[in-house]
Structure formats: structure tokens, C-alpha cells
Amino acid sequence: MKKKLLSLGLAATMVLSLTACGNSSDQADADKASGDDAKAVPTIDKIDGADYKDLKADIKILTNRTDIVNTVYKGYAEQFMKEYPNIKVTYEGITDYAESVTLRLTNGDWGDICFMPDTVEKSEMSNYFVPMGDHATLDGIYNFVTEKTYDNTVYAIPNGGTAGGIAYNKRIWKEAGALKEDADGNTILPKTPDEFLDALKLIGEKTDAIPLYTNFSAGWTMGAWNDYVGIASNADPDYKNNKLLHQKDPFTRNDEMSGPYAVFYTLYEAVANKLVEEDPLSSDWESSKSKINSGEIATMVLGSWCVQQFKDAGDHPDDIGYMPFPITVGGKQAAASGGNYAYAINNKASADNQIASMLYVKWLIEDSPIFADEGSIPAKKGEPLPDALAEFSGVELLSDNAPAEGEDGLYDKIRNKAEVLSGDYPPSEVLEAALYGNKSLDDLMGEWNQKWSDAQSSESVEITE
């Protein structure tokens, strides 16, 4: 598993590189681009396309969607260019997106718009990106902007959002008897980790499908497990950005089987009971889409953004379902709704390119068909939820509350110092421990508690829970 250790070291190096490169010279370049001698760049709420019909610019967008960069995304660019014929829009698709873009950000010469990688800490966003507007204003217009806000300034707008849950093949689950019905004929989905694991065991016994596909080899797919530590495991929108930061030993098991422990228990037990692919190192993300569509794979733990991709990957779109993550807290289930990758604009680009980029981002999130195409929660507030969330009836959709005053960015600092809940490695560590049987989950969670405690101490965090 040296690959994963290398990945962790590289991630740490990249974060350090970003911090180091956010120096006074970079800031001077940014000040020059937005100073009195430069063309003013309106914020996204104030920019009016009618004022820029004659603007000439050539902008490039970096994207992780290599599968549709030359088809669907190219089509969006063409639609936009009909309205703004003097603005040329091109896309560049990138594999290993987060690692590659993080390294490219350090030199400033990467293009004009990117999906901001999570390796950029909030306190560093101003070193690389154009302010989109103030939080108080944009929070009333768009969903999920708090996630990319620092000191009341928004630096990126999410490309819509998703809810946290689990994609599954309904046909396979029914054939295995893993789906039950109540007296009224309504489908009963698992509501606890053990109910979910029992369902996976039935699938393994009664079908030829892989019960749970981890997609370990892709790396970033494993990082998805971290997303369930907040609202899904606690039904509390204050947990992630506030309570977790001040909690003593947050990875300890509790009697209700909720909280962070319950999330990683689900993964550990699935692997330990051989309910996952035979060789996780050889898993393949792109082919997994068609395999869950065809029924070769029964289940995958990913955000709801994946549903449309799985539907589009084969001849059985109606077999793809999406269920809440199986944790119940105080008799109820909740799911986190959060932003996808967020559009950010290069503050080293020319003023004309920054304006053209702001126009394109606004067009994408307000006028393009992107959210219907991708089955995601629209960026603009007040729009209807996607069909992918039809099975979330009775499940409370919540978003993480903002950090307390003075603690903006503290979550990133603690998780990065602890090397827990950051990137793909911590969940991968759970998989490795279960796969080889060299460490119990309790031992592993004890190590994480110590790392978290050390990080809290380094930031002089008061322990209140």
C-alpha cells in the first residue's frame, strides 16, 4: 500500500507549497491586477452581461470531468459564445485533478477558471482567487457559499450541490431480498450500520454482484467517507465546524452507534467480511459506472452527484437508486447537503479575462442546463431538488453551520495537522487495516483520537465536550 503513503506525503507537500507560494510577491501581482490602474471587476451579484457584449477575451477552464469535457462542457461553451461572440471559452480536462491543479496554482499560469481544490485552506484563498462578493449578499442568492468564504468574502461558487448518501442498484438489492416493504408497500431502507451490513451480506450470498465497491484505487473516491462524519452521523449542523473542533476523543464508539466511529465501522466491517471487490488495488472508477448500471456492482458510497453519471453509463438507468447513509440519531435520519467543486477565478489573469470569467461562471450557474444534466441541487436558491433525492422522504437535509466567530478555517487547520478527515488517506487506512487484519478499528480510532488531540493542543483549542 505504498501508493497511499506516497499520496499522503504529496498532499502534505502540496499544502505547504501553497502556503509558501502565497507570498508578498504574489499578493503584489494580485493587487496590481485589481488596483486603481486596472479595469474594475464586478462581483458576481453586480455584473451585468449587457455591459460587456463587446468584451474581447480568451479564457480557459480547468475541470475534473474528463469524460464530458469535449462533449457536454464544450456544448456549454458554444452556447455561451453565441451570446458573447468576442469571448472564446475552452476547457482542459485533468486527471488526478486535485493533485495536478494544486501544483499548478503555485505559479499562477494555469488558466482563468478552475474548480478550487480542497487543498487550498480558507486563509490562503485570497492569494490565488478573485473575490466573488460578500457572504451576506451571496448567501441570500446561492446555496453552499459558506464553504468557500473567509473573512466574510466568498472566493468560489459551488457548481450546485449534492446530498450525502449511497448509490445502489435497486434490481440487485430486490433480487437479494435486501429491500423490505412496510404494510403499505413502501420500501424500507437500512437505517443503521448493522442493517446495511446485513443487506450487503444477503447480496453477497444470493447474487453475483459485488456488494460494496470501494473504488480504492481512485483515491478521491475513498475520501467521500469523510463527508458523512458531520451531519449524517450526528444530525447536527453545528457538529462539523463547531462541536467537533472542541470535542474530546471524537472517534470513540458510543452506545447509539452514531458519530464518526459509526461511519468508519461501516467501512471496516464491510471490508473485513469480504463484502467488497476482491482486489481493491485494481479497482477502476470509470468502468465502475457501467458495472453498477448493469448490476455487476450493487452499491457505492458517494455523493448524489454520481447518480446521473451511473444512469448515463448503460442501458438500465431506472435501476439506479440513492439511499440515505444508514445512521439514525435520536430516531431520525439526516443528510448533509453541500456544494460540489466550486468555480474560482484566477486573480493573476488579466482584468478582461477576470470579467469574462465572472460572466461565464454566472451564466453556468444561472442560465445553463448543467444542474438538470448532472442531477445536482442547483446553485441558485429556490430551484427544485433533483429526482435523485426521491428516496430521501422523511430525511432532513441540512447544511453545515458556519464556524464560530474567530474560528474560520480552524477545521481545516486541525484536520490537516492531524492528517484525519483530510483527503483520501484516512478512510483508505481503515480499508487497509480491515483488509489485512493488522489493526482493529478501536486501535485505529484510538490513534486518530490522539492525533486530533495533538492538533487541538497545537491550536490552543478549548475542550468543551
Short mmCIF file of C-alpha atoms in Angstrom, two decimals:
data_model
loop_
_atom_site.label_atom_id
_atom_site.label_comp_id
_atom_site.label_asym_id
_atom_site.label_seq_id
_atom_site.Cartn_x
_atom_site.Cartn_y
_atom_site.Cartn_z
CA MET A 1 0.00 0.00 0.00
CA LYS A 2 2.96 2.34 -0.55
CA LYS A 3 0.91 4.20 -3.11
CA LYS A 4 -1.35 5.58 -0.37
CA LEU A 5 1.55 6.62 1.83
CA LEU A 6 3.09 8.48 -1.08
CA SER A 7 -0.24 10.14 -1.76
CA LEU A 8 -0.44 11.40 1.82
CA GLY A 9 3.08 12.79 1.72
CA LEU A 10 2.40 14.51 -1.57
CA ALA A 11 -0.78 16.06 -0.23
CA ALA A 12 1.09 17.46 2.76
CA THR A 13 3.80 18.81 0.48
CA MET A 14 1.25 20.48 -1.75
CA VAL A 15 -0.43 22.24 1.16
CA LEU A 16 2.96 23.52 2.31
CA SER A 17 3.76 24.61 -1.23
CA LEU A 18 0.55 26.58 -1.46
CA THR A 19 1.27 28.35 1.80
CA ALA A 20 4.84 29.08 0.83
CA CYS A 21 3.87 30.41 -2.57
CA GLY A 22 1.25 32.76 -1.15
CA ASN A 23 3.99 35.34 -0.60
CA SER A 24 4.22 39.09 -0.84
CA SER A 25 5.24 38.94 -4.50
CA ASP A 26 2.09 37.01 -5.37
CA GLN A 27 -0.01 39.43 -3.38
CA ALA A 28 1.61 42.33 -5.17
CA ASP A 29 0.65 40.77 -8.51
CA ALA A 30 -2.92 40.38 -7.29
CA ASP A 31 -3.02 43.97 -6.05
CA LYS A 32 -1.72 45.16 -9.41
CA ALA A 33 -4.41 43.23 -11.27
CA SER A 34 -7.17 44.75 -9.16
CA GLY A 35 -5.72 48.14 -8.32
CA ASP A 36 -6.72 51.65 -9.41
CA ASP A 37 -4.85 51.30 -12.72
CA ALA A 38 -6.75 48.10 -13.62
CA LYS A 39 -10.24 47.64 -15.01
CA ALA A 40 -12.75 47.10 -12.20
CA VAL A 41 -14.01 43.52 -11.91
CA PRO A 42 -17.63 43.48 -10.66
CA THR A 43 -18.69 40.87 -8.15
CA ILE A 44 -20.95 38.11 -9.42
CA ASP A 45 -24.09 39.69 -7.97
CA LYS A 46 -23.42 43.02 -9.66
CA ILE A 47 -22.05 42.02 -13.05
CA ASP A 48 -24.45 42.67 -15.95
CA GLY A 49 -23.82 40.87 -19.21
CA ALA A 50 -25.41 43.68 -21.21
CA ASP A 51 -22.46 45.90 -20.27
CA TYR A 52 -19.89 43.53 -21.81
CA LYS A 53 -21.25 42.40 -25.17
CA ASP A 54 -18.16 43.88 -26.86
CA LEU A 55 -15.64 42.48 -24.38
CA LYS A 56 -12.84 40.50 -26.05
CA ALA A 57 -11.22 37.72 -24.07
CA ASP A 58 -9.89 34.18 -24.38
CA ILE A 59 -10.49 32.13 -21.22
CA LYS A 60 -9.59 28.59 -20.19
CA ILE A 61 -11.40 26.46 -17.61
CA LEU A 62 -9.82 23.52 -15.80
CA THR A 63 -12.16 20.63 -14.99
CA ASN A 64 -12.06 17.16 -13.49
CA ARG A 65 -14.79 15.94 -15.86
CA THR A 66 -12.54 14.34 -18.44
CA ASP A 67 -15.46 12.13 -19.50
CA ILE A 68 -17.56 15.01 -20.85
CA VAL A 69 -15.06 17.85 -21.32
CA ASN A 70 -15.13 17.54 -25.12
CA THR A 71 -18.87 16.93 -25.40
CA VAL A 72 -21.24 18.35 -22.78
CA TYR A 73 -18.90 21.03 -21.45
CA LYS A 74 -17.83 22.01 -24.94
CA GLY A 75 -21.54 22.42 -25.69
CA TYR A 76 -21.96 24.82 -22.77
CA ALA A 77 -19.07 26.90 -24.05
CA GLU A 78 -20.62 27.04 -27.51
CA GLN A 79 -23.97 28.18 -26.10
CA PHE A 80 -22.28 30.92 -24.11
CA MET A 81 -20.21 32.10 -27.07
CA LYS A 82 -23.39 32.65 -29.09
CA GLU A 83 -24.33 35.30 -26.53
CA TYR A 84 -20.78 36.64 -26.21
CA PRO A 85 -19.14 36.11 -29.62
CA ASN A 86 -15.98 38.01 -28.66
CA ILE A 87 -15.23 35.74 -25.71
CA LYS A 88 -13.56 32.44 -26.55
CA VAL A 89 -14.10 29.68 -23.96
CA THR A 90 -12.05 26.47 -23.89
CA TYR A 91 -11.87 23.62 -21.39
CA GLU A 92 -8.98 21.49 -20.24
CA GLY A 93 -9.81 18.15 -18.65
CA ILE A 94 -7.38 16.94 -15.99
CA THR A 95 -6.95 13.51 -14.43
CA ASP A 96 -5.65 13.36 -10.84
CA TYR A 97 -7.34 16.72 -10.64
CA ALA A 98 -6.72 17.85 -7.06
CA GLU A 99 -3.02 16.99 -7.07
CA SER A 100 -2.35 18.42 -10.54
CA VAL A 101 -4.23 21.68 -10.06
CA THR A 102 -2.77 22.27 -6.60
CA LEU A 103 0.71 22.19 -8.08
CA ARG A 104 -0.29 24.41 -11.00
CA LEU A 105 -1.84 27.06 -8.76
CA THR A 106 1.55 27.90 -7.30
CA ASN A 107 2.85 29.52 -10.50
CA GLY A 108 -0.29 31.50 -11.34
CA ASP A 109 -0.19 30.48 -15.00
CA TRP A 110 -2.91 27.85 -15.06
CA GLY A 111 -5.83 29.45 -16.87
CA ASP A 112 -8.77 31.56 -15.76
CA ILE A 113 -11.36 29.37 -14.02
CA CYS A 114 -10.88 26.19 -12.05
CA PHE A 115 -12.74 24.01 -9.61
CA MET A 116 -10.96 25.07 -6.42
CA PRO A 117 -9.13 22.03 -4.96
CA ASP A 118 -9.77 21.29 -1.30
CA THR A 119 -6.04 21.56 -0.59
CA VAL A 120 -6.40 25.36 -0.54
CA GLU A 121 -7.03 26.44 3.04
CA LYS A 122 -9.56 29.20 3.54
CA SER A 123 -6.97 31.64 4.83
CA GLU A 124 -4.98 31.19 1.57
CA MET A 125 -7.83 31.69 -0.91
CA SER A 126 -7.18 35.40 -1.38
CA ASN A 127 -3.65 34.63 -2.59
CA TYR A 128 -4.98 32.88 -5.68
CA PHE A 129 -8.57 33.82 -6.43
CA VAL A 130 -10.78 36.80 -7.25
CA PRO A 131 -13.41 37.76 -4.63
CA MET A 132 -16.88 36.79 -5.86
CA GLY A 133 -18.71 39.05 -3.43
CA ASP A 134 -19.52 39.40 0.27
CA HIS A 135 -21.01 36.46 2.11
CA ALA A 136 -24.01 38.34 3.50
CA THR A 137 -25.16 39.14 -0.05
CA LEU A 138 -24.29 35.95 -1.90
CA ASP A 139 -25.65 33.67 0.83
CA GLY A 140 -29.07 35.08 0.02
CA ILE A 141 -28.69 34.20 -3.68
CA TYR A 142 -26.72 30.95 -3.91
CA ASN A 143 -26.52 27.69 -1.98
CA PHE A 144 -23.40 26.46 -0.18
CA VAL A 145 -21.29 29.64 -0.48
CA THR A 146 -20.23 29.43 3.19
CA GLU A 147 -17.89 26.58 2.26
CA LYS A 148 -15.64 28.92 0.27
CA THR A 149 -15.92 32.01 2.45
CA TYR A 150 -13.20 33.62 4.53
CA ASP A 151 -13.49 36.85 6.49
CA ASN A 152 -16.97 37.44 5.00
CA THR A 153 -15.65 37.22 1.43
CA VAL A 154 -16.73 34.49 -0.97
CA TYR A 155 -13.95 33.23 -3.26
CA ALA A 156 -15.77 30.48 -5.17
CA ILE A 157 -19.32 29.50 -6.10
CA PRO A 158 -20.15 25.76 -5.96
CA ASN A 159 -21.30 24.05 -9.13
CA GLY A 160 -24.55 23.19 -7.42
CA GLY A 161 -24.62 20.64 -4.67
CA THR A 162 -25.32 17.14 -3.55
CA ALA A 163 -26.73 15.26 -0.61
CA GLY A 164 -24.69 12.60 1.13
CA GLY A 165 -25.97 9.07 0.70
CA ILE A 166 -25.32 5.78 -1.08
CA ALA A 167 -25.88 4.81 -4.71
CA TYR A 168 -27.30 1.33 -5.25
CA ASN A 169 -28.71 -0.95 -7.93
CA LYS A 170 -32.36 -1.41 -6.99
CA ARG A 171 -32.77 -4.56 -9.07
CA ILE A 172 -29.88 -6.35 -7.36
CA TRP A 173 -30.99 -5.30 -3.88
CA LYS A 174 -34.51 -6.58 -4.57
CA GLU A 175 -33.28 -9.88 -6.01
CA ALA A 176 -31.20 -10.44 -2.86
CA GLY A 177 -34.11 -9.67 -0.56
CA ALA A 178 -32.14 -6.76 0.88
CA LEU A 179 -35.05 -4.35 0.45
CA LYS A 180 -38.08 -4.82 2.69
CA GLU A 181 -41.56 -3.29 2.50
CA ASP A 182 -43.90 -1.96 5.15
CA ALA A 183 -47.62 -2.74 5.37
CA ASP A 184 -48.38 -0.05 2.80
CA GLY A 185 -45.91 -1.40 0.29
CA ASN A 186 -43.31 1.31 0.86
CA THR A 187 -39.67 0.31 0.56
CA ILE A 188 -37.79 0.12 3.85
CA LEU A 189 -34.12 1.07 3.53
CA PRO A 190 -31.39 0.30 6.11
CA LYS A 191 -31.26 2.83 8.91
CA THR A 192 -28.28 1.58 10.93
CA PRO A 193 -24.79 0.36 10.03
CA ASP A 194 -25.64 -3.22 11.02
CA GLU A 195 -28.84 -3.25 8.94
CA PHE A 196 -26.79 -2.02 5.97
CA LEU A 197 -24.12 -4.68 6.52
CA ASP A 198 -26.78 -7.38 6.79
CA ALA A 199 -28.14 -6.24 3.41
CA LEU A 200 -24.68 -6.43 1.87
CA LYS A 201 -24.30 -9.98 3.21
CA LEU A 202 -27.56 -11.00 1.52
CA ILE A 203 -26.33 -9.55 -1.76
CA GLY A 204 -23.07 -11.46 -1.42
CA GLU A 205 -24.91 -14.71 -0.69
CA LYS A 206 -27.71 -14.51 -3.24
CA THR A 207 -26.31 -12.63 -6.24
CA ASP A 208 -23.13 -12.46 -8.27
CA ALA A 209 -22.79 -8.71 -7.70
CA ILE A 210 -20.02 -7.09 -5.66
CA PRO A 211 -21.98 -5.95 -2.57
CA LEU A 212 -19.98 -2.75 -1.95
CA TYR A 213 -17.43 -1.36 -4.40
CA THR A 214 -14.87 0.83 -2.61
CA ASN A 215 -13.11 2.27 -5.68
CA PHE A 216 -9.99 2.28 -3.51
CA SER A 217 -7.54 2.70 -6.38
CA ALA A 218 -9.00 6.03 -7.49
CA GLY A 219 -8.14 7.57 -4.12
CA TRP A 220 -10.52 10.52 -4.10
CA THR A 221 -13.49 8.16 -4.01
CA MET A 222 -12.33 6.91 -0.61
CA GLY A 223 -12.27 10.49 0.63
CA ALA A 224 -16.06 10.52 0.23
CA TRP A 225 -16.40 8.61 3.52
CA ASN A 226 -15.14 11.68 5.38
CA ASP A 227 -18.22 13.59 4.22
CA TYR A 228 -20.52 11.50 6.42
CA VAL A 229 -18.76 12.38 9.68
CA GLY A 230 -20.74 15.59 10.06
CA ILE A 231 -24.50 15.78 9.64
CA ALA A 232 -25.13 12.18 8.54
CA SER A 233 -23.51 10.77 11.67
CA ASN A 234 -24.89 13.34 14.13
CA ALA A 235 -27.96 15.01 12.59
CA ASP A 236 -26.45 18.25 13.88
CA PRO A 237 -25.50 21.11 11.52
CA ASP A 238 -23.20 22.53 14.22
CA TYR A 239 -21.16 19.38 14.61
CA LYS A 240 -18.51 19.62 11.89
CA ASN A 241 -17.45 23.28 12.08
CA ASN A 242 -18.06 23.83 15.77
CA LYS A 243 -18.56 20.92 18.19
CA LEU A 244 -16.09 18.50 16.58
CA LEU A 245 -13.30 21.06 16.96
CA HIS A 246 -13.79 21.18 20.74
CA GLN A 247 -14.73 17.56 21.36
CA LYS A 248 -12.52 15.21 23.33
CA ASP A 249 -11.83 11.90 21.58
CA PRO A 250 -14.45 12.33 18.82
CA PHE A 251 -13.67 8.96 17.22
CA THR A 252 -14.73 6.90 20.24
CA ARG A 253 -17.63 4.46 19.85
CA ASN A 254 -20.93 5.40 21.51
CA ASP A 255 -23.89 3.21 22.51
CA GLU A 256 -26.20 4.60 19.82
CA MET A 257 -23.71 3.71 17.05
CA SER A 258 -23.70 7.24 15.70
CA GLY A 259 -20.94 9.78 15.24
CA PRO A 260 -17.64 9.38 13.33
CA TYR A 261 -16.98 5.88 14.69
CA ALA A 262 -20.19 4.57 13.11
CA VAL A 263 -19.14 5.83 9.67
CA PHE A 264 -15.81 4.03 9.67
CA TYR A 265 -17.28 0.96 11.39
CA THR A 266 -19.48 0.54 8.32
CA LEU A 267 -16.46 0.57 6.01
CA TYR A 268 -14.24 -1.57 8.26
CA GLU A 269 -16.83 -4.31 8.72
CA ALA A 270 -17.70 -4.41 5.02
CA VAL A 271 -14.05 -4.97 4.13
CA ALA A 272 -13.35 -7.38 6.99
CA ASN A 273 -16.34 -9.51 5.96
CA LYS A 274 -15.18 -9.56 2.32
CA LEU A 275 -18.23 -7.68 1.06
CA VAL A 276 -16.12 -5.51 -1.27
CA GLU A 277 -14.19 -6.08 -4.50
CA GLU A 278 -11.67 -8.93 -4.29
CA ASP A 279 -8.66 -6.72 -5.06
CA PRO A 280 -9.28 -3.07 -4.11
CA LEU A 281 -5.91 -2.07 -5.59
CA SER A 282 -7.16 -2.99 -9.06
CA SER A 283 -10.48 -1.16 -8.81
CA ASP A 284 -11.31 1.26 -11.61
CA TRP A 285 -13.51 4.32 -11.35
CA GLU A 286 -14.54 4.75 -14.99
CA SER A 287 -15.57 1.12 -15.51
CA SER A 288 -17.39 1.04 -12.16
CA LYS A 289 -20.04 3.37 -13.58
CA SER A 290 -21.19 0.86 -16.18
CA LYS A 291 -20.85 -2.02 -13.72
CA ILE A 292 -23.29 -0.55 -11.21
CA ASN A 293 -25.64 0.24 -14.10
CA SER A 294 -25.53 -3.38 -15.30
CA GLY A 295 -25.73 -4.90 -11.82
CA GLU A 296 -22.17 -6.22 -11.52
CA ILE A 297 -21.80 -3.79 -8.60
CA ALA A 298 -24.61 -3.40 -6.07
CA THR A 299 -23.58 -0.39 -4.00
CA MET A 300 -21.17 2.57 -3.87
CA VAL A 301 -20.73 5.23 -1.19
CA LEU A 302 -20.57 8.58 -2.98
CA GLY A 303 -22.43 11.91 -3.04
CA SER A 304 -25.65 12.21 -5.05
CA TRP A 305 -23.73 13.83 -7.92
CA CYS A 306 -22.84 10.29 -9.01
CA VAL A 307 -26.42 9.22 -9.72
CA GLN A 308 -26.76 10.81 -13.14
CA GLN A 309 -23.35 9.52 -14.19
CA PHE A 310 -24.37 5.99 -13.23
CA LYS A 311 -27.70 6.33 -15.05
CA ASP A 312 -25.92 7.53 -18.19
CA ALA A 313 -23.36 4.71 -18.10
CA GLY A 314 -25.51 1.90 -19.51
CA ASP A 315 -28.88 0.60 -20.60
CA HIS A 316 -30.51 0.38 -17.16
CA PRO A 317 -30.86 3.93 -15.79
CA ASP A 318 -34.02 3.08 -13.87
CA ASP A 319 -32.12 0.51 -11.79
CA ILE A 320 -30.03 3.22 -10.12
CA GLY A 321 -31.30 4.38 -6.74
CA TYR A 322 -29.92 6.58 -3.98
CA MET A 323 -30.46 5.99 -0.26
CA PRO A 324 -29.54 7.96 2.88
CA PHE A 325 -26.41 6.90 4.77
CA PRO A 326 -27.55 4.30 7.35
CA ILE A 327 -27.14 6.09 10.67
CA THR A 328 -30.07 7.05 12.90
CA VAL A 329 -29.72 9.63 15.65
CA GLY A 330 -32.47 10.04 18.22
CA GLY A 331 -34.89 8.20 15.96
CA LYS A 332 -34.27 10.32 12.87
CA GLN A 333 -32.00 10.37 9.86
CA ALA A 334 -30.35 13.42 8.36
CA ALA A 335 -28.23 14.02 5.29
CA ALA A 336 -25.69 16.70 4.60
CA SER A 337 -26.31 18.81 1.56
CA GLY A 338 -23.19 20.57 0.42
CA GLY A 339 -21.54 22.13 -2.56
CA ASN A 340 -19.81 20.36 -5.40
CA TYR A 341 -16.46 21.60 -6.62
CA ALA A 342 -16.65 25.39 -6.70
CA TYR A 343 -15.78 27.75 -9.55
CA ALA A 344 -12.90 30.08 -8.71
CA ILE A 345 -11.27 32.76 -10.88
CA ASN A 346 -7.54 33.34 -11.18
CA ASN A 347 -6.53 36.67 -9.65
CA LYS A 348 -3.35 36.66 -11.77
CA ALA A 349 -5.35 36.72 -15.01
CA SER A 350 -5.88 39.97 -16.90
CA ALA A 351 -8.80 42.16 -15.88
CA ASP A 352 -10.62 41.41 -19.15
CA ASN A 353 -10.23 37.69 -18.58
CA GLN A 354 -11.43 38.03 -14.99
CA ILE A 355 -14.55 39.86 -16.17
CA ALA A 356 -15.17 37.30 -18.92
CA SER A 357 -14.70 34.52 -16.37
CA MET A 358 -17.18 36.12 -13.98
CA LEU A 359 -19.70 36.34 -16.83
CA TYR A 360 -19.21 32.69 -17.71
CA VAL A 361 -19.49 31.44 -14.12
CA LYS A 362 -22.70 33.43 -13.65
CA TRP A 363 -24.10 32.07 -16.92
CA LEU A 364 -23.25 28.48 -15.93
CA ILE A 365 -24.93 28.63 -12.53
CA GLU A 366 -27.95 30.71 -13.54
CA ASP A 367 -28.73 30.07 -17.22
CA SER A 368 -27.11 26.84 -18.40
CA PRO A 369 -28.78 23.39 -18.16
CA ILE A 370 -25.88 21.99 -16.12
CA PHE A 371 -27.85 21.12 -12.97
CA ALA A 372 -30.58 19.28 -14.87
CA ASP A 373 -27.89 17.47 -16.88
CA GLU A 374 -25.95 16.41 -13.79
CA GLY A 375 -28.90 15.80 -11.46
CA SER A 376 -27.49 18.08 -8.78
CA ILE A 377 -29.01 20.62 -6.40
CA PRO A 378 -28.98 23.96 -8.27
CA ALA A 379 -26.57 26.66 -7.15
CA LYS A 380 -29.29 29.30 -7.12
CA LYS A 381 -31.66 29.18 -4.18
CA GLY A 382 -35.33 28.41 -4.72
CA GLU A 383 -34.86 25.92 -7.55
CA PRO A 384 -36.39 22.40 -7.29
CA LEU A 385 -34.41 19.43 -5.94
CA PRO A 386 -33.24 16.73 -8.37
CA ASP A 387 -35.09 13.44 -8.86
CA ALA A 388 -32.04 11.65 -7.43
CA LEU A 389 -33.21 12.55 -3.92
CA ALA A 390 -36.67 11.00 -4.29
CA GLU A 391 -35.88 8.33 -1.67
CA PHE A 392 -34.97 10.90 0.98
CA SER A 393 -38.56 11.40 2.10
CA GLY A 394 -38.55 11.92 5.87
CA VAL A 395 -34.80 12.55 5.90
CA GLU A 396 -33.80 16.04 6.99
CA LEU A 397 -31.46 17.78 4.52
CA LEU A 398 -29.10 20.06 6.43
CA SER A 399 -26.03 22.13 5.64
CA ASP A 400 -23.13 22.71 8.00
CA ASN A 401 -23.41 25.89 10.00
CA ALA A 402 -20.63 28.44 9.74
CA PRO A 403 -17.79 28.33 12.29
CA ALA A 404 -17.97 30.46 15.41
CA GLU A 405 -16.51 33.94 15.21
CA GLY A 406 -12.73 33.78 15.25
CA GLU A 407 -12.63 30.11 14.18
CA ASP A 408 -12.96 30.48 10.42
CA GLY A 409 -10.54 28.00 8.88
CA LEU A 410 -9.87 26.19 12.17
CA TYR A 411 -11.43 22.93 10.95
CA ASP A 412 -9.02 22.82 8.01
CA LYS A 413 -6.05 23.51 10.27
CA ILE A 414 -6.92 20.77 12.75
CA ARG A 415 -7.75 18.07 10.23
CA ASN A 416 -4.64 18.81 8.16
CA LYS A 417 -2.36 18.75 11.19
CA ALA A 418 -3.99 15.57 12.45
CA GLU A 419 -3.98 14.02 8.98
CA VAL A 420 -7.51 12.87 9.73
CA LEU A 421 -10.67 13.64 7.72
CA SER A 422 -8.43 15.24 5.09
CA GLY A 423 -8.08 13.74 1.62
CA ASP A 424 -8.44 10.08 0.81
CA TYR A 425 -5.89 8.50 3.16
CA PRO A 426 -7.73 8.19 6.49
CA PRO A 427 -10.60 6.08 5.03
CA SER A 428 -8.02 4.18 3.00
CA GLU A 429 -6.21 3.44 6.25
CA VAL A 430 -9.42 1.89 7.56
CA LEU A 431 -9.69 -0.27 4.45
CA GLU A 432 -6.06 -1.39 4.73
CA ALA A 433 -6.43 -2.31 8.40
CA ALA A 434 -9.57 -4.36 7.72
CA LEU A 435 -8.18 -5.95 4.55
CA TYR A 436 -5.00 -7.22 6.20
CA GLY A 437 -6.37 -7.62 9.72
CA ASN A 438 -3.30 -5.91 11.17
CA LYS A 439 -5.16 -3.40 13.30
CA SER A 440 -8.58 -3.32 14.96
CA LEU A 441 -10.92 -0.42 14.32
CA ASP A 442 -10.78 0.52 18.01
CA ASP A 443 -6.99 0.68 17.87
CA LEU A 444 -7.12 2.81 14.74
CA MET A 445 -9.71 5.17 16.19
CA GLY A 446 -7.58 5.48 19.32
CA GLU A 447 -4.69 6.66 17.17
CA TRP A 448 -6.95 9.15 15.45
CA ASN A 449 -8.17 10.48 18.79
CA GLN A 450 -4.56 11.11 19.81
CA LYS A 451 -3.75 12.86 16.55
CA TRP A 452 -6.88 15.01 16.90
CA SER A 453 -6.00 15.87 20.49
CA ASP A 454 -2.45 16.85 19.49
CA ALA A 455 -3.79 19.08 16.72
CA GLN A 456 -6.26 20.70 19.12
CA SER A 457 -3.42 21.42 21.55
CA SER A 458 -1.26 22.91 18.82
CA GLU A 459 -4.06 25.37 18.05
CA SER A 460 -4.82 26.03 21.75
CA VAL A 461 -8.38 24.81 21.29
CA GLU A 462 -10.53 24.67 24.40
CA ILE A 463 -12.09 21.24 25.01
CA THR A 464 -15.74 21.70 25.95
CA GLU A 465 -17.30 18.30 25.24
#
